[in-house]
XYZ file of C-alpha atoms in Angstrom:
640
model
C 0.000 0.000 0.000
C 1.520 2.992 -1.046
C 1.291 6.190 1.894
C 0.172 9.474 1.046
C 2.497 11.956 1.872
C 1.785 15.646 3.157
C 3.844 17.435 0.766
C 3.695 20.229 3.271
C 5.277 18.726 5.882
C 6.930 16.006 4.337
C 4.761 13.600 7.268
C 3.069 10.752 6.480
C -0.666 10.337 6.532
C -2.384 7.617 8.429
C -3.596 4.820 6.255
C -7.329 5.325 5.268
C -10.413 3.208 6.365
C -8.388 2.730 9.369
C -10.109 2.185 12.628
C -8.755 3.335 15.313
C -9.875 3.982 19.066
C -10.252 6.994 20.082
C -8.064 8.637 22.969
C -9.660 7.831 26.520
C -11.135 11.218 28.393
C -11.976 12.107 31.912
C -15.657 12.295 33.319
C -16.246 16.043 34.226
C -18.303 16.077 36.657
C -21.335 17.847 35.394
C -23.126 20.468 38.010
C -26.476 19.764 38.223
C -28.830 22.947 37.488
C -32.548 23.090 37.516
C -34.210 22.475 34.250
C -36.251 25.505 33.248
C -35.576 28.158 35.579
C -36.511 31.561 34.961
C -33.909 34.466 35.308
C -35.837 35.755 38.262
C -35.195 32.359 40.218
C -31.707 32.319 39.862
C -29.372 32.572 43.516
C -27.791 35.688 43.932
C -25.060 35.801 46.935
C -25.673 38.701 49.466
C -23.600 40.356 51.629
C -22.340 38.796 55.346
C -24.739 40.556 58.534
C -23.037 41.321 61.509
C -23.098 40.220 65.041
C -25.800 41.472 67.022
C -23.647 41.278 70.268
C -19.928 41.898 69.806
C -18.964 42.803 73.151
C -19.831 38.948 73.663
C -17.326 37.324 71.550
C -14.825 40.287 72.902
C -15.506 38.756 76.943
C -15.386 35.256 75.741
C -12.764 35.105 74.486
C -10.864 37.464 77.420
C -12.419 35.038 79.399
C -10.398 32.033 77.873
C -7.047 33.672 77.618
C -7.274 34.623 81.130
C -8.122 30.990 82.022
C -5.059 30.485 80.155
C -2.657 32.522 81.911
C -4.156 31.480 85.201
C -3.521 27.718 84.340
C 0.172 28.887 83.212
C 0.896 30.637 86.517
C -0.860 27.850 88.764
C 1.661 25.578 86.685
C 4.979 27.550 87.035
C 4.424 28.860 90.714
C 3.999 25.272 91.924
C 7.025 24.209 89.792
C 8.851 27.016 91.636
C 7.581 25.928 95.174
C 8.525 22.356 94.397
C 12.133 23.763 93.609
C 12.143 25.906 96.861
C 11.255 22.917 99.208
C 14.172 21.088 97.793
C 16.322 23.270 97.968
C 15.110 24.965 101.505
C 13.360 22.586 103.103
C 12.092 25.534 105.703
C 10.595 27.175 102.800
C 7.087 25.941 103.862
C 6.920 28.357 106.534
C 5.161 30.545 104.211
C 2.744 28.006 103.172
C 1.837 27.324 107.571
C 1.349 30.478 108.581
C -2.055 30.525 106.207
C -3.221 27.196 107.096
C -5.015 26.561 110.991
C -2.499 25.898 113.253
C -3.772 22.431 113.849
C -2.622 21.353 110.604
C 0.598 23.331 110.217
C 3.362 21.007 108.643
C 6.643 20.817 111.337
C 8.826 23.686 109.119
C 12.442 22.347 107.638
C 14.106 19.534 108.414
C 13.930 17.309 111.941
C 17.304 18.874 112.289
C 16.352 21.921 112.824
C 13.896 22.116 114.908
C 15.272 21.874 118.427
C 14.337 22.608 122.297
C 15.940 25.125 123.987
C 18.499 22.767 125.571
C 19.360 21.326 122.383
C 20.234 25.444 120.918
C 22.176 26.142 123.451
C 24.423 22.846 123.341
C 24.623 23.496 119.390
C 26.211 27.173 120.171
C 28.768 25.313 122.577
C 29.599 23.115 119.840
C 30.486 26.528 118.093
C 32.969 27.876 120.743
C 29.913 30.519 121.894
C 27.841 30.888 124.756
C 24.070 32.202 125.009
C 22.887 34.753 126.949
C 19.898 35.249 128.929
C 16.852 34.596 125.971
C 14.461 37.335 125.908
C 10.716 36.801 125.228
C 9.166 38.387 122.554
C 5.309 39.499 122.364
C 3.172 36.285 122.385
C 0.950 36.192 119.702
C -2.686 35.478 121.052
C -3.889 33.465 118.475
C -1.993 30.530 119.600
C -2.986 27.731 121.762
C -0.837 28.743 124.577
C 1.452 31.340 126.114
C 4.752 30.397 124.658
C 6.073 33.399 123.095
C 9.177 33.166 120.807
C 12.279 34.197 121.411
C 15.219 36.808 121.276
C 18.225 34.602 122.109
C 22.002 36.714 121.997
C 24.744 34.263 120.782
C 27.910 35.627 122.754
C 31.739 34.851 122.636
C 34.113 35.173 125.916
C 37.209 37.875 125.287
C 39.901 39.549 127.183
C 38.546 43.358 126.653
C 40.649 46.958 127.412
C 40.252 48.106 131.261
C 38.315 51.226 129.842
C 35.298 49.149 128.736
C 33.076 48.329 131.720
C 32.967 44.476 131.740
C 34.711 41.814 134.098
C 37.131 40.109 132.272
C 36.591 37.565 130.729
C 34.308 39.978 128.949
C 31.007 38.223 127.318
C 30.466 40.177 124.498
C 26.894 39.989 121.979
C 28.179 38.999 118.664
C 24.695 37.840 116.630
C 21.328 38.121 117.763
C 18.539 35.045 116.875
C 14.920 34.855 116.888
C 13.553 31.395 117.142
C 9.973 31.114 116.313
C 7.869 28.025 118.279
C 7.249 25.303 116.236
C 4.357 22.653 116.894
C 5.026 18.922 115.955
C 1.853 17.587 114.709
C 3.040 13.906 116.019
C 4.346 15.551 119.276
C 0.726 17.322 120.181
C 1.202 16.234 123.742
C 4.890 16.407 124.430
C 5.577 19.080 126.925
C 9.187 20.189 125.601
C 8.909 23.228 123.167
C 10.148 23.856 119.861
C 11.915 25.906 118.422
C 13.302 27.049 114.767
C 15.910 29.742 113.557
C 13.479 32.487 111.491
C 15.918 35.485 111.673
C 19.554 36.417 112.541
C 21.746 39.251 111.938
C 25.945 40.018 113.597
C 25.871 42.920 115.733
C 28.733 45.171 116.833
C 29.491 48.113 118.991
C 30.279 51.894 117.489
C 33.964 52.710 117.298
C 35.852 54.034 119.994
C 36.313 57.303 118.702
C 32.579 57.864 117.705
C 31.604 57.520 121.548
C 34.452 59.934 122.471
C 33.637 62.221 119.807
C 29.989 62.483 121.706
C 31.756 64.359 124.772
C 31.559 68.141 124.869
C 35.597 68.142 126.014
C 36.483 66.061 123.589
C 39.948 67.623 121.639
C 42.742 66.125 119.513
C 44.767 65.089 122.113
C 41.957 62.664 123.204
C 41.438 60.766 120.002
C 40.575 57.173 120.267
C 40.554 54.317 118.030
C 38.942 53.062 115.263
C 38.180 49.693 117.017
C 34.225 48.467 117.798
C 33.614 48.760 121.470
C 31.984 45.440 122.576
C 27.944 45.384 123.669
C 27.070 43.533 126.548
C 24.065 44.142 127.108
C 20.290 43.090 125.549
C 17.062 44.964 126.782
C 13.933 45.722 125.217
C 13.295 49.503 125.291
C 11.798 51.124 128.346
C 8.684 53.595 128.096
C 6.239 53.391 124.524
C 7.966 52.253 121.655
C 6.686 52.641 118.442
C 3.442 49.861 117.992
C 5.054 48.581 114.862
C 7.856 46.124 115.454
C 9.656 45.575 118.255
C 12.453 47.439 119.300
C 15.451 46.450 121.205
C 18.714 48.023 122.700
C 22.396 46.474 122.319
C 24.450 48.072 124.829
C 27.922 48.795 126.578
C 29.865 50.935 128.820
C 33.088 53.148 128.341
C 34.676 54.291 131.102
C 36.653 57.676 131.158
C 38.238 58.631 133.736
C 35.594 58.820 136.551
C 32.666 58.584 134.176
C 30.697 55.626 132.358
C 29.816 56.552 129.129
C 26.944 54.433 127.878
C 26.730 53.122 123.423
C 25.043 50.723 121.325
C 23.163 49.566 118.226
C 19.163 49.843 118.274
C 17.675 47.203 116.592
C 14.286 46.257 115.354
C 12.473 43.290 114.082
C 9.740 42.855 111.641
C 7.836 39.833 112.853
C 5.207 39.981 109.780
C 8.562 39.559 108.013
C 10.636 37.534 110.258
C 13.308 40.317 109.556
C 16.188 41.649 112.517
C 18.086 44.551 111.431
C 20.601 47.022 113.619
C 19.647 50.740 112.316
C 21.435 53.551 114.557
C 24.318 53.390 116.617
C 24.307 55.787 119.603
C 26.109 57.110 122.391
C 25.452 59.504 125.206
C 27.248 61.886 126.902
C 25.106 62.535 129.660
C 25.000 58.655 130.872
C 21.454 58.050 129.899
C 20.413 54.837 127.481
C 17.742 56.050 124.764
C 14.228 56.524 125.063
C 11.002 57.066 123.424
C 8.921 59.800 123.754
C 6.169 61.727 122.238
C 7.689 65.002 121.950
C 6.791 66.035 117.848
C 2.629 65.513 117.385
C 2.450 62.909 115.451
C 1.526 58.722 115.286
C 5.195 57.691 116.290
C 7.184 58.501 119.578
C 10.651 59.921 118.944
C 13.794 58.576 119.905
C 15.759 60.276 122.751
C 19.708 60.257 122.813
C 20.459 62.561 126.236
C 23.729 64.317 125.414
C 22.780 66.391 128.252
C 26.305 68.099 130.138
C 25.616 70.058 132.894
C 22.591 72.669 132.626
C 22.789 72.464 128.916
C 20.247 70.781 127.727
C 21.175 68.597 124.249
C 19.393 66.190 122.934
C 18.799 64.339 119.501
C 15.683 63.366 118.364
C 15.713 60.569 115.544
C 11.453 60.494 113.942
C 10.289 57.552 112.588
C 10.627 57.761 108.595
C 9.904 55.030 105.598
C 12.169 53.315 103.629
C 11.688 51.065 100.059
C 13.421 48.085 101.656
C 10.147 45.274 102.430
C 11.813 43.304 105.385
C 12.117 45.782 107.184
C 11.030 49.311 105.601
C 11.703 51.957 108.645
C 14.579 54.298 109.317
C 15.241 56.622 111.932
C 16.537 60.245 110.743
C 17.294 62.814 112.878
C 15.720 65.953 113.130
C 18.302 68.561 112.244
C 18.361 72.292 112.915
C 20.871 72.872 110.048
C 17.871 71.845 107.857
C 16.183 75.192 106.386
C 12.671 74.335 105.892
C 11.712 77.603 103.606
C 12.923 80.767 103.057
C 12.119 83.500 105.710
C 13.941 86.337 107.627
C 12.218 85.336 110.882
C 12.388 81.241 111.026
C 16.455 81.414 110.428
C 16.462 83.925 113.147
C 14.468 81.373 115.611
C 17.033 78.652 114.566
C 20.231 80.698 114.719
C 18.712 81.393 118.544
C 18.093 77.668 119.002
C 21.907 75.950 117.759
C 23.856 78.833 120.091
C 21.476 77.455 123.059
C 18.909 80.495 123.675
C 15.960 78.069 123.456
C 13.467 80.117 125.235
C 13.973 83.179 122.858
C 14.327 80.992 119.934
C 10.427 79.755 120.532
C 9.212 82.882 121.309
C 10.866 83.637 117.779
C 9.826 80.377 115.803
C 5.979 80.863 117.256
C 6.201 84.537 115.615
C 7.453 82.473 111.828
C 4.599 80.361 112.101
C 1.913 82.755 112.706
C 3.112 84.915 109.255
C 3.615 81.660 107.812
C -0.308 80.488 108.304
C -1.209 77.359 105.980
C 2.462 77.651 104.546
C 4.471 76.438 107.723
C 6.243 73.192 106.365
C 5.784 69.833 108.493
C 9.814 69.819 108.625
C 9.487 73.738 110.599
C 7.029 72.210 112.861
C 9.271 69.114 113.894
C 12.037 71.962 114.442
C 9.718 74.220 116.367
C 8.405 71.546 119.179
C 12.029 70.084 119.207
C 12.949 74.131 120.729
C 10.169 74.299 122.911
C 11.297 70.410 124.311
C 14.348 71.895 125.391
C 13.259 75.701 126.220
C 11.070 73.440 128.904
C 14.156 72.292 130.630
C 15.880 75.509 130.494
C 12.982 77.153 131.690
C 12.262 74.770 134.932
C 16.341 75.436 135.657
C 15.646 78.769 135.823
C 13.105 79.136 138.255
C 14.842 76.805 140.257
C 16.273 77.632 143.179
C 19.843 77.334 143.525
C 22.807 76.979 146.375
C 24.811 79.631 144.692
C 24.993 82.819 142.502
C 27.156 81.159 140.119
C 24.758 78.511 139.294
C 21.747 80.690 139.433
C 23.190 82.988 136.927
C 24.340 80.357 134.919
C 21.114 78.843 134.078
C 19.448 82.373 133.815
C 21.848 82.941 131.176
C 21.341 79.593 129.068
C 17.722 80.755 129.561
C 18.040 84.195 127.939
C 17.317 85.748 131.111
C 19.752 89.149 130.622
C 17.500 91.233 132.903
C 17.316 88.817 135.786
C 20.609 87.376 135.910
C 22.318 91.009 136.064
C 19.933 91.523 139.260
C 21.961 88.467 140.978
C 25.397 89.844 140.105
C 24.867 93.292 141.589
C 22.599 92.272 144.841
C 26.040 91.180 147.138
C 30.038 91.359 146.535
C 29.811 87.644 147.341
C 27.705 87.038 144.518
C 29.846 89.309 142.230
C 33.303 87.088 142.976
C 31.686 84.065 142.279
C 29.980 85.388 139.003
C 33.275 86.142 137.561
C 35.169 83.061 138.343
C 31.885 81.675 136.176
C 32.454 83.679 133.488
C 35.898 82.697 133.376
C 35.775 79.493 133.689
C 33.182 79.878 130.308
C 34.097 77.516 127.764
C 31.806 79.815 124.734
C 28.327 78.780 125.701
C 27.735 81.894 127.146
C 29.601 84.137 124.368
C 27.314 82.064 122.053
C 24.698 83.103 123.014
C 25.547 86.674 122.829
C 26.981 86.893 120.075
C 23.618 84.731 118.428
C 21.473 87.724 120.211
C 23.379 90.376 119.213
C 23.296 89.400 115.522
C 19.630 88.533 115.706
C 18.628 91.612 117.902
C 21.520 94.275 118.129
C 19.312 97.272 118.880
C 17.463 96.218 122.231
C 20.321 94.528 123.840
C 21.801 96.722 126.635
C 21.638 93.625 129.442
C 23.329 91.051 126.641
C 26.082 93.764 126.000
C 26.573 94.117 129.631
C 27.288 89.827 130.008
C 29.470 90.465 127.057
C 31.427 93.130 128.923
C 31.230 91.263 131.693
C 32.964 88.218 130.269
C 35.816 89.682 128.185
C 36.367 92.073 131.722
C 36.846 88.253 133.583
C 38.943 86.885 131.080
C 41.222 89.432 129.184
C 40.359 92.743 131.912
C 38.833 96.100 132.027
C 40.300 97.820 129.219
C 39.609 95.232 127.053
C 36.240 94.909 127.796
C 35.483 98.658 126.381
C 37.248 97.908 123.969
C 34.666 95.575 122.726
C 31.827 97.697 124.374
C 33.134 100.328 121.806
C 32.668 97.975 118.400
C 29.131 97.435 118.964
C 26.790 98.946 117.484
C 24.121 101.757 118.819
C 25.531 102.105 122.331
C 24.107 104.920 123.577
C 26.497 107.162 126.226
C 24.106 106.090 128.983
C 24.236 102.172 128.568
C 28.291 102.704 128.117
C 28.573 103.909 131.574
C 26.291 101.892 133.240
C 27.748 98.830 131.833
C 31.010 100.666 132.664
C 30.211 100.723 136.164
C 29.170 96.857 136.218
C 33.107 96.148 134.880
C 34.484 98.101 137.753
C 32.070 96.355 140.267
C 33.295 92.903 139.100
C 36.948 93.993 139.226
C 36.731 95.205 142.747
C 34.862 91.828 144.040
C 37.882 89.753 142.189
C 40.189 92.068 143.890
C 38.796 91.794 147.437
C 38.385 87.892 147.091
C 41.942 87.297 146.042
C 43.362 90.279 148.970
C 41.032 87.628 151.893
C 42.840 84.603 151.069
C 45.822 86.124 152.722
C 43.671 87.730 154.891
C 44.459 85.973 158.592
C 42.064 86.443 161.294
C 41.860 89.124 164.052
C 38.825 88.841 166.612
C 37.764 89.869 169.443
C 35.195 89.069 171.497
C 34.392 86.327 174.977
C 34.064 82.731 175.009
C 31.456 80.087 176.468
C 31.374 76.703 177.224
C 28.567 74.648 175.746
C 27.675 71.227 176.208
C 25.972 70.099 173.202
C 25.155 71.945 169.673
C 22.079 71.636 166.961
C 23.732 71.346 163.779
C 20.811 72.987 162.090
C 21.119 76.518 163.631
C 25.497 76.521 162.504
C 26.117 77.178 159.183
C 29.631 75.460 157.631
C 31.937 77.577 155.112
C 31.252 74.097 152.960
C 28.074 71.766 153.991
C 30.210 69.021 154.853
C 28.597 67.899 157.932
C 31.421 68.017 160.369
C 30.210 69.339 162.962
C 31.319 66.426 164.878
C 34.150 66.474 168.294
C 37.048 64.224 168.116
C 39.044 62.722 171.152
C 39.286 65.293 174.066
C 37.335 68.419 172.497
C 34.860 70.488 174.191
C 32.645 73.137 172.039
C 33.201 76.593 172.587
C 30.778 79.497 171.615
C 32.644 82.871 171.073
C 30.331 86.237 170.843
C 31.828 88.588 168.235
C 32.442 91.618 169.236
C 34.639 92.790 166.630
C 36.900 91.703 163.732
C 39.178 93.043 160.784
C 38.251 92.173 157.941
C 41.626 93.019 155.739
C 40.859 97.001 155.124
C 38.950 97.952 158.077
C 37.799 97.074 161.859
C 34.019 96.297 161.632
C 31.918 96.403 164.971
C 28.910 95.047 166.410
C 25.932 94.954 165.264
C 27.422 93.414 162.084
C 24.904 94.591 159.465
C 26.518 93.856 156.853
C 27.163 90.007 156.999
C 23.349 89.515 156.948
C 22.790 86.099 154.933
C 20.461 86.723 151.930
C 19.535 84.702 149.192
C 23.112 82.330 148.747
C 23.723 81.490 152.587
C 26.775 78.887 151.062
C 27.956 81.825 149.066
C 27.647 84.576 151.558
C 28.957 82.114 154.017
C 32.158 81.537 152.416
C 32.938 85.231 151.909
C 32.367 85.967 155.819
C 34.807 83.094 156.283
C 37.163 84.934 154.323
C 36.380 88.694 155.812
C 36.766 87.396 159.405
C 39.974 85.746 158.159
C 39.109 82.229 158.788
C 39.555 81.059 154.966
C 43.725 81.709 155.330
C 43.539 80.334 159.095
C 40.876 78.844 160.970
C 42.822 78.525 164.386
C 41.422 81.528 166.898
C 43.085 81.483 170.591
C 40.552 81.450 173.389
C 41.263 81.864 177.246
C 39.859 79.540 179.243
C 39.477 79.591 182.829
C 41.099 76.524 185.155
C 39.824 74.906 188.482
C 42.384 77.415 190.522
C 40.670 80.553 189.404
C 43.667 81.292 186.929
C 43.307 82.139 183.216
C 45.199 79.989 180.351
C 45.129 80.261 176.415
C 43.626 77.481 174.715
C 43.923 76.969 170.555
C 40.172 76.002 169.103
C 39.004 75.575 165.070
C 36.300 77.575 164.300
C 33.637 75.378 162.946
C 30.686 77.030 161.927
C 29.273 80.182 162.540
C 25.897 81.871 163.523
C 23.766 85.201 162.220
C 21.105 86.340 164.096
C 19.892 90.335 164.657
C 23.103 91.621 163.838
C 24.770 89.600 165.998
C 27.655 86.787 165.181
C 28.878 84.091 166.729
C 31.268 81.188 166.571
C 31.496 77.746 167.154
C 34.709 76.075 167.711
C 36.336 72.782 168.831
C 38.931 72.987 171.641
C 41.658 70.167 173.119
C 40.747 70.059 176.587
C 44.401 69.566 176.804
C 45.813 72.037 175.040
């Protein structure tokens, strides 16, 4: 068979009257569609409506993811408290104290939980001994009255002869509070428990920061660096602050004569289980700390008495918050440096208050606060009732009544009281000899205060001029103390000589005290036996209470009659040795006029069993004012 061929393509042609299958196909599959429907009935897609509610889908599903997280954190914080009980097996303390006590799971290990006994033997085992344990607050919710406890872990050493403790000294190194424990399978065992909750090291201040506390203290009395040791553990006297419990860690330095109490005050959080030291203290005055309510307020302050004296010192520490959870309380001090806001009259009241003048300064700080109305800052009012705690004690010290001019003055002066204390110096000579051996024996606290109350008030301050006469007249003399007079400003010719006139006074009583100490004795008069005395109508050149015979003495009365008293003979009636207002004062400065204070021996005849007259030697004792009249006492050897 011939093949066609496609002359086109050169191909050839498939053979004719062939048959041949054709090519398989896939089924399609065929949509369906209604037979005969109109164009009105066809489907036509519309539009999606929305929710009526979508705020519900919005909580539902807020709902599960919170579900979620919840689930999550359940998961991981008991993962985490699995990890903590491994590795602290006491970490389920947190879980017991939600859960009633009844069913509270012994806390930690067997270990350690131990009696009291058993605590005290483990210390040993430590080379340290416990001190005395000190109960803490019991917590009334429990089934009985065993409180926990404070217990003072304590180490035996060899300390300096200035600390007050016996040697070997036993000196506080930690403090530990052990918290009761119940054993559920121990219900009816009468032996406590007991588990460590809280400890913390304690040590005393250094040397030189209780040294530095003393008003004398110079450079040539620097201490060391080296912590003092505490001794002592006592919970704080008075109110203490309601939150927390507060405890004092103390010691003793001695110096010289004087103990000079320190230590750490501590506090523990119990909601916390926390111990922490937070101020170390000392005090001058040989007082331990104190609370008191002395700023208004929820919280007592803190006392530290630094007291010397009749100067009045002391440091108040407030209260205050701090970002620290175990135990989130501090104790600052309120300052007088600190300027609360700016005005002319409040820095006057505290320049008053840090030179001492505390009565002034409140009378000055009272003034601020009235112009400062709704403005006065809470730090200004802290300052203000810290003034008027002191200007109390100056105040009361006063209006005391006092054994001598010196002293008297004194505290007038530390008062503010110019007018009053100037009265004292000029009402005797007595008074006016003693005054100046005051004022030159003044260490500044006096010129402080002038020189605060001239600066704050230098035009109404005749009487302050005078003291300040008065003192550089004591110390450096008259001419001098013009000199100074003359510098200051507004002195009016009048004031000048008045004050003037003070200076001379003072100079003449220093000159007549230091003329009677060589002054010996030259009196005349008649002398009577006497069998017995009553101490309380003699008075003594120093209340020493010796009005007492020795051996062979006899007491001899001897009615003045007349004596020199180192310029001039003086006669009866003596109205000039009247006592007043000092009778120790005025006292001593007879003894001197009548010559006693060089030499107390006075010769006396006394008359013998054969009429005749010898001359005995007596001590004059004591003597007696009455009506212008003066008598002695003295003691005579019956054989002399």
């Amino acid at each position: 068979m011939e093949h066609k061929i496609n002359p086109s393509k050169n191909r050839a042609l498939p053979p004719e009257n062939r048959k041949v299958a054709p090519p398989p196909t896939r089924r399609r599959r065929q949509t369906r569609r209604p037979k005969n429907l109109q164009e009105s009935q066809l489907l036509i897609p519309t539009p999606r409506t929305r929710a009526r509610y979508p705020w519900k889908r919005l909580v539902a599903n807020l709902t599960a993811l919170s579900v979620l997280c919840g689930c999550a954190a359940l998961m991981g914080g008991g993962a985490w408290l699995s990890y903590q009980l491994i590795v602290d097996p006491n970490g389920n303390r947190l879980i017991s104290q939600f859960v009633p006590e009844w069913s509270r799971l012994p806390t930690g290990s067997r270990n350690s939980i131990q009696t009291l006994d058993q605590i005290k033997a483990s210390v040993r085992k430590l080379g340290f001994v416990t001190g005395e344990p000190l109960p803490l607050p019991v917590d009334q919710s429990r089934d009985n009255s065993i409180s926990d406890l404070l217990l003072p872990v304590m180490v035996e050493r060899t300390v300096k002869a200035s600390t007050v403790c016996t040697n070997p000294c036993r000196q506080i190194l930690e403090l530990r509070v052990y918290k009761r424990v119940q054993l559920p399978d121990r219900s009816s065992d009468k032996e406590q428990y007991f588990q460590l909750a809280s400890s913390v090291n304690v040590e005393g201040p250094a040397e030189s920061f209780v040294i530095a506390s003393l008003p004398d203290s110079t450079s040539d009395n620097q201490a060391s660096n080296q912590s003092l040791p505490l001794t002592q553990l006592r919970r704080f006297d008075g109110k203490p602050p309601a939150s927390g419990i507060w405890f004092n860690v103390s010691g003793q330095l001695k110096r010289g004569d004087k103990k000079i109490p320190y230590g750490q005050v501590v506090r523990y959080n119990p909601s916390q289980n926390h111990l922490m030291p937070l101020l170390e203290w000392a005090s001058a005055a040989g007082q331990p700390p104190n609370w008191q309510q002395i700023v208004k307020g929820e919280n007592p302050q803190l006392a530290i008495d630094q007291t010397v004296g009749l100067e009045p010192q002391f440091t108040l520490y407030q209260i205050g918050p701090r970002k620290f959870l175990p135990n989130p309380v501090q104790l600052t001090a309120i300052s007088l440096e600190e300027i609360a806001f700016n005005d002319e009259t409040y820095k006057n009241g505290l320049r008053l208050a840090k030179s001492g003048l505390w009565s002034p300064a409140l009378n000055v700080m009272r003034l601020a606060k009235g112009k400062a109305g709704k403005n006065w800052p809470a730090v200004a009012q802290a300052q203000l009732e810290t003034i008027e705690f002191h200007a109390k004690i100056t105040r009361a010290q006063a209006i005391a009544s006092w054994a001598s001019p010196g002293q008297q003055v004194l505290a007038e002066l530390i008062d503010g009281r110019w007018t009053e204390a100037l009265q004292v110096f000029e009402a005797d000579p007595s008074n006016s000899h003693e005054i100046a051996t005051t004022l030159k024996n003044d260490g500044g606290r006096i010129w402080n205060r002038i020189d605060a109350a001239l600066r704050v008030n230098a035009a109404d301050a005749a009487d302050v001029k005078a003291w300040g006469a008065l003192i550089v007249a004591s110390q450096d003399g008259t001419r001098e103390a013009m000199n100074w007079l003359d510098q200051q400003s507004d002195t009016d010719s009048e004031t000048r000589n008045r004050i003037r006139n003070l200076v001379n006074k003072l100079q003449e009583a220093v000159s007549q005290a230091e003329s009677l100490e060589a002054h010996k004795s030259q009196i005349m008069g008649s002398a009577t036996l006497i069998n017995s005395i009553n101490p309380a109508e003699w008075l003594e050149p120093e209340p020493k209470n010796e009005l007492k015979l020795a051996g062979e003495q006899v007491w001899y009365q001897v009615q003045v009659a007349s004596f020199y008293d180192g310029s001039r003979w003086v006669n009866s009636p003596f109205s000039d040795v009247e006592v007043r207002s000092f009778p120790a004062t005025q006292v001593k400065w007879l003894w001197g006029r009548l010559g006693l204070q060089a030499d107390p021996k006075i010769k006396i005849e006394v008359a013998m069993a054969n009429g005749q007259q010898r001359v005995a030697v007596g001590t004059v004792k004591a003597v007696q004012i009455q009506d212008g009249s003066l008598r002695l006492l003295a003691a005579v050897d019956k054989r002399s």
